[in-house]
Short mmCIF file of C-alpha atoms and ligand atoms in Angstrom, two decimals:
data_model
loop_
_atom_site.label_atom_id
_atom_site.label_comp_id
_atom_site.label_asym_id
_atom_site.label_seq_id
_atom_site.Cartn_x
_atom_site.Cartn_y
_atom_site.Cartn_z
CA MET A 800 -29.46 4.66 13.84
CA ASP A 801 -27.42 3.01 11.11
CA ASN A 802 -23.84 3.10 12.35
CA ASN A 803 -22.55 2.71 8.84
CA LYS A 804 -24.27 5.81 7.48
CA ARG A 805 -22.61 9.15 7.53
CA PRO A 806 -24.95 11.69 9.18
CA GLU A 807 -25.95 14.45 6.75
CA THR A 808 -24.95 17.03 9.32
CA MET A 809 -21.38 15.75 9.51
CA GLU A 810 -19.03 18.43 8.30
CA ARG A 811 -16.30 17.57 5.79
CA ILE A 812 -12.98 17.52 7.65
CA THR A 813 -10.76 19.94 5.78
CA THR A 814 -8.85 21.79 8.50
CA LEU A 815 -6.58 21.00 11.40
CA GLU A 816 -9.23 22.24 13.85
CA LEU A 817 -11.90 19.94 12.45
CA ALA A 818 -9.41 17.08 12.42
CA ASN A 819 -8.49 17.66 16.05
CA ALA A 820 -12.15 17.77 17.06
CA PHE A 821 -12.70 14.48 15.23
CA ILE A 822 -9.67 12.93 16.91
CA ASP A 823 -10.86 13.98 20.40
CA GLU A 824 -14.30 12.59 19.71
CA GLN A 825 -12.92 9.28 18.47
CA ILE A 826 -10.47 8.92 21.35
CA LYS A 827 -13.42 9.16 23.70
CA ALA A 828 -15.54 6.73 21.70
CA VAL A 829 -12.73 4.18 21.36
CA ARG A 830 -11.95 4.33 25.09
CA GLU A 831 -15.60 3.75 25.86
CA GLN A 832 -15.81 0.83 23.46
CA VAL A 833 -12.55 -0.86 24.39
CA GLY A 834 -12.24 -0.17 28.11
CA ASP A 835 -9.09 -1.89 29.37
CA LYS A 836 -9.16 -4.67 26.74
CA LYS A 837 -6.63 -5.35 24.01
CA VAL A 838 -6.97 -4.39 20.35
CA LEU A 839 -5.28 -6.01 17.36
CA LEU A 840 -4.53 -4.21 14.09
CA ALA A 841 -3.00 -5.37 10.82
CA LEU A 842 -0.77 -2.45 9.98
CA SER A 843 0.21 -2.47 6.32
CA GLY A 844 1.73 0.98 6.33
CA GLY A 845 -0.94 2.22 3.92
CA VAL A 846 -2.77 5.47 4.66
CA ASP A 847 -5.87 3.99 6.27
CA SER A 848 -4.30 1.48 8.62
CA SER A 849 -1.56 3.95 9.57
CA VAL A 850 -4.09 6.62 10.55
CA VAL A 851 -6.09 4.11 12.56
CA ALA A 852 -2.91 2.97 14.30
CA ALA A 853 -1.88 6.52 15.22
CA LEU A 854 -5.37 7.30 16.48
CA LEU A 855 -5.59 4.15 18.57
CA ILE A 856 -2.14 4.68 20.03
CA LYS A 857 -3.45 8.02 21.28
CA ALA A 858 -6.63 6.47 22.59
CA VAL A 859 -5.46 3.24 24.19
CA GLY A 860 -1.65 3.24 23.96
CA LYS A 861 -0.11 -0.14 24.70
CA GLN A 862 -3.46 -1.89 24.65
CA LEU A 863 -3.05 -1.75 20.88
CA TYR A 864 -1.03 -4.49 19.19
CA CYS A 865 0.01 -3.64 15.64
CA VAL A 866 1.10 -6.50 13.43
CA HIS A 867 3.08 -5.60 10.35
CA VAL A 868 3.60 -8.49 7.95
CA ASN A 869 6.36 -7.87 5.45
CA HIS A 870 5.48 -10.20 2.60
CA GLY A 871 8.68 -9.34 0.78
CA LEU A 872 6.68 -7.50 -1.86
CA MET A 873 6.77 -4.06 -0.27
CA ARG A 874 8.26 -1.06 -2.00
CA LYS A 875 11.72 0.04 -1.03
CA GLY A 876 11.82 1.51 2.47
CA GLU A 877 8.18 0.86 3.38
CA SER A 878 8.54 -1.72 6.13
CA GLU A 879 11.47 0.26 7.49
CA GLN A 880 9.23 3.32 7.71
CA VAL A 881 6.57 1.40 9.61
CA ILE A 882 9.19 0.27 12.13
CA GLU A 883 10.63 3.77 12.41
CA VAL A 884 7.34 5.63 12.81
CA PHE A 885 5.28 3.18 14.83
CA GLY A 886 7.91 1.09 16.58
CA LYS A 887 10.26 3.92 17.49
CA GLU A 888 8.66 7.37 17.24
CA LEU A 889 5.18 6.45 18.47
CA ASP A 890 6.49 3.67 20.73
CA ALA A 891 3.68 1.30 19.76
CA ASN A 892 3.44 -2.39 20.54
CA LEU A 893 4.62 -3.33 17.08
CA ILE A 894 5.00 -6.92 16.05
CA TYR A 895 7.09 -7.01 12.90
CA ILE A 896 7.18 -10.20 10.92
CA ASP A 897 9.54 -10.62 8.03
CA ALA A 898 7.78 -13.36 6.11
CA THR A 899 9.65 -12.70 2.86
CA ASP A 900 10.97 -16.25 2.50
CA ARG A 901 7.60 -17.83 3.19
CA PHE A 902 5.90 -15.78 0.50
CA LEU A 903 8.63 -15.99 -2.11
CA ASP A 904 9.10 -19.72 -1.62
CA LEU A 905 5.38 -20.30 -2.11
CA LEU A 906 5.29 -18.04 -5.16
CA ALA A 907 8.31 -19.63 -6.83
CA GLY A 908 7.43 -20.85 -10.31
CA GLU A 909 3.83 -19.59 -10.21
CA ALA A 910 3.13 -17.43 -13.26
CA ASP A 911 -0.67 -17.21 -13.19
CA PRO A 912 -1.75 -13.76 -11.91
CA GLU A 913 -4.89 -14.96 -10.12
CA LYS A 914 -3.04 -17.82 -8.46
CA LYS A 915 -0.30 -15.43 -7.37
CA ARG A 916 -2.93 -13.15 -5.79
CA LYS A 917 -4.53 -16.10 -4.01
CA ILE A 918 -1.22 -17.36 -2.66
CA ILE A 919 -0.37 -13.90 -1.32
CA GLY A 920 -3.82 -13.30 0.15
CA ASN A 921 -4.08 -16.71 1.81
CA GLU A 922 -0.57 -16.64 3.19
CA PHE A 923 -1.15 -13.16 4.60
CA ILE A 924 -4.14 -14.43 6.54
CA LYS A 925 -2.18 -17.44 7.75
CA VAL A 926 0.74 -15.38 9.02
CA PHE A 927 -1.56 -12.86 10.67
CA ASP A 928 -3.61 -15.64 12.23
CA GLU A 929 -0.51 -17.30 13.65
CA GLU A 930 0.57 -14.05 15.28
CA ALA A 931 -2.91 -13.35 16.62
CA ALA A 932 -2.97 -16.83 18.18
CA LYS A 933 0.24 -16.04 20.07
CA LEU A 934 -1.35 -13.04 21.73
CA GLU A 935 -3.61 -13.79 24.63
CA GLY A 936 -6.91 -12.16 25.43
CA ILE A 937 -7.49 -9.95 22.42
CA ASP A 938 -11.11 -8.86 22.23
CA PHE A 939 -11.05 -6.24 19.52
CA LEU A 940 -9.92 -6.08 15.93
CA ALA A 941 -9.24 -2.62 14.51
CA GLN A 942 -9.63 -2.01 10.79
CA GLY A 943 -8.90 0.86 8.45
CA THR A 944 -12.30 0.72 6.79
CA ILE A 945 -13.15 4.07 5.20
CA TYR A 946 -16.47 5.39 3.88
CA PRO A 947 -15.91 4.52 0.20
CA ASP A 948 -15.35 0.90 1.30
CA ILE A 949 -18.82 0.93 2.82
CA LEU A 950 -20.45 2.79 -0.09
CA GLU A 951 -18.88 0.80 -2.90
CA SER A 952 -19.42 -2.81 -2.20
CA HIS A 953 -18.00 -3.19 -5.71
CA GLY A 954 -15.09 -0.97 -4.80
CA VAL A 955 -11.48 -1.80 -5.33
CA LYS A 956 -10.82 -3.32 -1.91
CA ALA A 957 -13.93 -5.49 -2.02
CA HIS A 958 -13.31 -6.51 -5.60
CA HIS A 959 -9.75 -7.60 -5.14
CA ASN A 960 -10.29 -8.84 -1.63
CA VAL A 961 -6.66 -9.36 -0.87
CA GLY A 962 -5.17 -8.76 2.53
CA GLY A 963 -8.58 -9.37 4.07
CA LEU A 964 -8.72 -10.95 7.46
CA PRO A 965 -10.09 -14.29 8.56
CA GLU A 966 -13.85 -14.23 8.80
CA ASP A 967 -13.96 -16.56 11.76
CA MET A 968 -12.00 -14.21 14.00
CA LYS A 969 -14.28 -13.74 16.93
CA MET A 970 -13.49 -10.17 17.71
CA GLU A 971 -15.51 -7.02 17.87
CA LEU A 972 -14.52 -4.44 15.26
CA VAL A 973 -13.05 -1.04 16.00
CA GLU A 974 -13.33 1.15 12.90
CA PRO A 975 -12.73 4.76 13.89
CA VAL A 976 -12.44 6.22 10.37
CA LYS A 977 -15.22 4.28 8.71
CA LEU A 978 -17.31 7.40 8.04
CA LEU A 979 -14.46 9.39 6.51
CA TYR A 980 -13.58 10.00 2.90
CA LYS A 981 -9.99 9.52 1.83
CA ASP A 982 -9.14 13.23 1.82
CA GLU A 983 -10.43 13.50 5.39
CA VAL A 984 -8.39 10.49 6.51
CA ARG A 985 -5.33 12.31 5.19
CA VAL A 986 -6.13 15.53 7.06
CA VAL A 987 -6.64 13.52 10.24
CA GLY A 988 -3.36 11.68 9.62
CA GLU A 989 -1.47 14.95 9.36
CA ALA A 990 -3.15 16.24 12.52
CA LEU A 991 -1.96 13.07 14.24
CA GLY A 992 1.58 13.95 13.22
CA LEU A 993 2.20 11.17 10.72
CA PRO A 994 4.85 11.92 8.07
CA HIS A 995 3.51 13.69 4.97
CA GLY A 996 4.89 10.96 2.70
CA MET A 997 2.94 8.33 4.59
CA VAL A 998 -0.30 10.28 4.64
CA TYR A 999 -0.18 11.27 0.96
CA ARG A 1000 1.10 7.93 -0.21
CA GLN A 1001 -0.24 6.71 -3.54
CA PRO A 1002 -2.43 3.62 -3.50
CA PHE A 1003 -0.52 0.36 -3.42
CA PRO A 1004 -2.21 -2.98 -4.09
CA GLY A 1005 -2.37 -5.57 -1.31
CA PRO A 1006 -0.24 -8.06 -3.28
CA GLY A 1007 2.32 -5.29 -3.66
CA LEU A 1008 5.16 -5.68 -6.11
CA GLY A 1009 3.96 -9.25 -6.66
CA VAL A 1010 1.59 -8.08 -9.42
CA ARG A 1011 4.31 -5.89 -10.97
CA CYS A 1012 7.02 -8.53 -11.09
CA LEU A 1013 5.18 -10.12 -13.99
CA GLY A 1014 4.91 -13.88 -14.39
CA ALA A 1015 6.82 -16.16 -12.03
CA ILE A 1016 8.60 -13.99 -9.44
CA THR A 1017 12.33 -14.38 -9.01
CA ARG A 1018 14.31 -12.65 -6.29
CA ASP A 1019 16.73 -10.96 -8.66
CA ARG A 1020 13.98 -9.53 -10.87
CA LEU A 1021 11.98 -8.46 -7.81
CA HIS A 1022 15.05 -6.67 -6.52
CA ALA A 1023 15.54 -4.89 -9.86
CA LEU A 1024 11.86 -3.86 -9.87
CA ARG A 1025 12.08 -2.47 -6.33
CA GLU A 1026 15.17 -0.42 -7.13
CA ALA A 1027 13.75 0.91 -10.41
CA ASP A 1028 10.48 1.80 -8.69
CA ALA A 1029 12.36 3.70 -6.00
CA ILE A 1030 14.15 5.75 -8.66
CA LEU A 1031 10.85 6.54 -10.41
CA ARG A 1032 9.32 7.70 -7.13
CA GLU A 1033 12.34 9.76 -6.24
CA GLU A 1034 12.34 11.53 -9.62
CA PHE A 1035 8.58 12.13 -9.54
CA ASP A 1036 9.04 13.69 -6.11
CA LYS A 1037 11.80 15.94 -7.37
CA CYS A 1038 9.98 17.26 -10.45
CA GLY A 1039 6.63 17.75 -8.71
CA LEU A 1040 4.79 15.01 -10.60
CA ALA A 1041 4.28 13.03 -7.39
CA GLY A 1042 1.57 15.44 -6.26
CA LYS A 1043 -0.14 15.45 -9.67
CA VAL A 1044 -0.21 11.79 -10.64
CA TRP A 1045 -2.58 9.42 -8.88
CA GLN A 1046 -0.57 6.26 -9.30
CA TYR A 1047 2.81 5.60 -10.87
CA PHE A 1048 5.02 2.58 -10.80
CA ILE A 1049 7.29 0.21 -12.67
CA ALA A 1050 6.40 -3.23 -13.94
CA VAL A 1051 9.10 -5.69 -14.99
CA PRO A 1052 8.17 -8.53 -17.37
CA ASP A 1053 9.92 -11.87 -17.33
CA PHE A 1054 11.74 -11.66 -20.62
CA LYS A 1055 15.06 -10.20 -21.61
CA SER A 1056 16.38 -8.33 -24.59
CA VAL A 1057 19.86 -7.85 -25.90
CA GLY A 1058 21.76 -4.76 -24.97
CA VAL A 1059 25.31 -3.55 -24.67
CA ARG A 1060 27.15 -2.25 -21.62
CA ASP A 1061 30.87 -1.54 -21.28
CA ASN A 1062 31.33 -2.78 -24.85
CA LYS A 1063 29.93 -6.15 -23.90
CA ARG A 1064 26.69 -7.88 -24.68
CA TYR A 1065 24.30 -7.19 -21.79
CA GLU A 1066 21.00 -8.99 -21.59
CA GLY A 1067 18.44 -7.48 -19.29
CA TRP A 1068 14.78 -6.98 -18.50
CA PRO A 1069 12.83 -3.91 -19.57
CA ALA A 1070 11.37 -1.60 -16.90
CA ILE A 1071 7.92 -0.38 -17.90
CA ILE A 1072 6.79 2.99 -16.55
CA ARG A 1073 3.06 3.39 -15.84
CA ALA A 1074 1.68 6.73 -14.63
CA VAL A 1075 -2.09 7.23 -14.53
CA ASN A 1076 -4.68 9.63 -13.27
CA THR A 1077 -8.11 8.59 -12.11
CA VAL A 1078 -10.86 9.49 -9.71
CA ASP A 1079 -12.16 6.07 -8.74
CA ALA A 1080 -9.71 3.62 -10.38
CA MET A 1081 -12.51 2.34 -12.62
CA THR A 1082 -11.19 4.34 -15.58
CA ALA A 1083 -7.82 6.03 -15.92
CA THR A 1084 -6.05 8.45 -18.21
CA ILE A 1085 -2.38 8.74 -19.03
CA GLU A 1086 -0.37 11.47 -17.38
CA GLU A 1087 2.07 13.22 -19.69
CA ILE A 1088 5.62 13.10 -18.44
CA PRO A 1089 8.04 15.66 -19.88
CA TYR A 1090 10.60 14.01 -22.14
CA GLU A 1091 13.53 15.39 -20.21
CA VAL A 1092 12.20 13.70 -17.06
CA LEU A 1093 11.77 10.45 -18.98
CA HIS A 1094 15.31 10.66 -20.33
CA HIS A 1095 16.69 11.27 -16.86
CA ILE A 1096 14.73 8.39 -15.32
CA THR A 1097 15.82 6.10 -18.15
CA ASP A 1098 19.41 7.09 -17.66
CA ARG A 1099 19.30 6.44 -13.93
CA ILE A 1100 17.45 3.13 -14.12
CA THR A 1101 19.63 1.66 -16.88
CA HIS A 1102 22.83 2.74 -15.13
CA GLU A 1103 21.91 2.08 -11.51
CA VAL A 1104 19.76 -1.02 -11.59
CA GLU A 1105 21.41 -4.36 -12.09
CA GLY A 1106 19.54 -6.43 -14.65
CA ILE A 1107 17.58 -3.69 -16.42
CA ASN A 1108 18.72 -2.64 -19.87
CA ARG A 1109 15.71 -0.79 -21.33
CA VAL A 1110 12.99 1.57 -20.11
CA LEU A 1111 9.57 1.61 -21.79
CA LEU A 1112 6.51 3.84 -21.31
CA ASP A 1113 2.99 2.44 -21.11
CA LEU A 1114 0.61 4.83 -22.89
CA THR A 1115 -2.55 2.75 -22.47
CA PRO A 1116 -5.61 4.27 -20.78
CA LYS A 1117 -8.12 2.20 -18.76
CA PRO A 1118 -10.06 0.82 -20.46
CA ILE A 1119 -8.51 -0.96 -22.29
CA GLY A 1120 -5.52 -1.57 -20.05
CA THR A 1121 -6.14 -2.12 -16.37
CA ILE A 1122 -3.97 0.03 -14.11
CA GLU A 1123 -1.89 -2.92 -12.96
CA TRP A 1124 -0.41 -5.30 -15.49
CA GLU A 1125 -1.64 -8.40 -13.71
P1 XMP B 1370 -6.77 -2.34 -11.91
O1 XMP B 1370 -5.47 -2.99 -12.23
O2 XMP B 1370 -7.87 -3.33 -11.64
O3 XMP B 1370 -6.52 -1.59 -10.55
O4 XMP B 1370 -7.16 -1.30 -12.93
C1 XMP B 1370 -7.39 -0.64 -9.99
C2 XMP B 1370 -6.79 -0.19 -8.67
O5 XMP B 1370 -6.79 -1.29 -7.76
C3 XMP B 1370 -5.48 -1.57 -7.33
N1 XMP B 1370 -5.34 -3.03 -7.26
C4 XMP B 1370 -5.41 -3.75 -6.13
N2 XMP B 1370 -5.59 -3.38 -4.85
N3 XMP B 1370 -5.43 -5.63 -4.19
C5 XMP B 1370 -5.58 -4.33 -3.89
O6 XMP B 1370 -5.72 -4.01 -2.71
C6 XMP B 1370 -5.26 -6.09 -5.45
O7 XMP B 1370 -5.13 -7.28 -5.69
C7 XMP B 1370 -5.24 -5.08 -6.46
N4 XMP B 1370 -5.09 -5.13 -7.81
C8 XMP B 1370 -5.17 -3.87 -8.27
C9 XMP B 1370 -4.56 -0.98 -8.38
O8 XMP B 1370 -3.28 -0.69 -7.84
C10 XMP B 1370 -5.32 0.24 -8.78
O9 XMP B 1370 -5.12 1.30 -7.86
#
């Protein structure tokens, strides 16, 4: 039997009951596979790795070692949530590494988008590798592979290939959700008791805010981007757009314009709002945002975020614009 093929008889997991049955089945399978050995997992805080972590904590408890690398390009509150949920609530073996300075120092002055991606991807592997080397006797590597990753070898994760793990790691893979579609992973995540916001999180690229802080990243502009992005997310949550829009974020380019604040000249960066809908991320349409919401977001961002003095709206579908700016 091909282990990477979803059996035709497998029912789509849409209910709590089906999710619980799946979880029980996987707990058994994982225990059989792993025995009393140790398992390592790179926990980004994204939907897939979070669900795998929660499942494995149930199955093998402290035999699981979760490594969360904060590359300094996370959205506001994300690493904190990983620590809260996995480190505290689920009492996992969580190894948290704040590698912000390493990443930002390496990225300093680099404006080329592909080089930025490479730096982030390579450094991620390095940091993860270093941590793995400190742990003794790890035999298994868990991964949040899901069925679309297997089906679409040209899919987004494969295409961008960032945040991948070293190929020479000699560990057997544990991939408990590899036959599930995204919607099923979410149902299973809720059944496992993960917070709704974590389970229904919008997709976030591996290089994180690094591809939205356009051009050469500086700490002050990255900070402004993170704050503006948090306001956008908060307002989308409040007005119900969060559940309707597939991906929405802010990009901040590395140029300034003239403005005025408190009767003084105030130069600042523009914050660009991008909100798109898509099925497979290969094409995307523009979601309409009510003007009153836009005005309110603009008002908040320009008043609350140091360094931003304008808010712009990106109306470009994909094609011709990619979803991300870099
Ligand atoms: P584009 O910009 O190519 O993005 O239209 C399509 C989808 O892929 C995400 N994306 C990435 N995901 N690493 C990732 O894991 C990356 O380097 C990367 N670049 C883009 C993007 O957010 C969108 O959902």
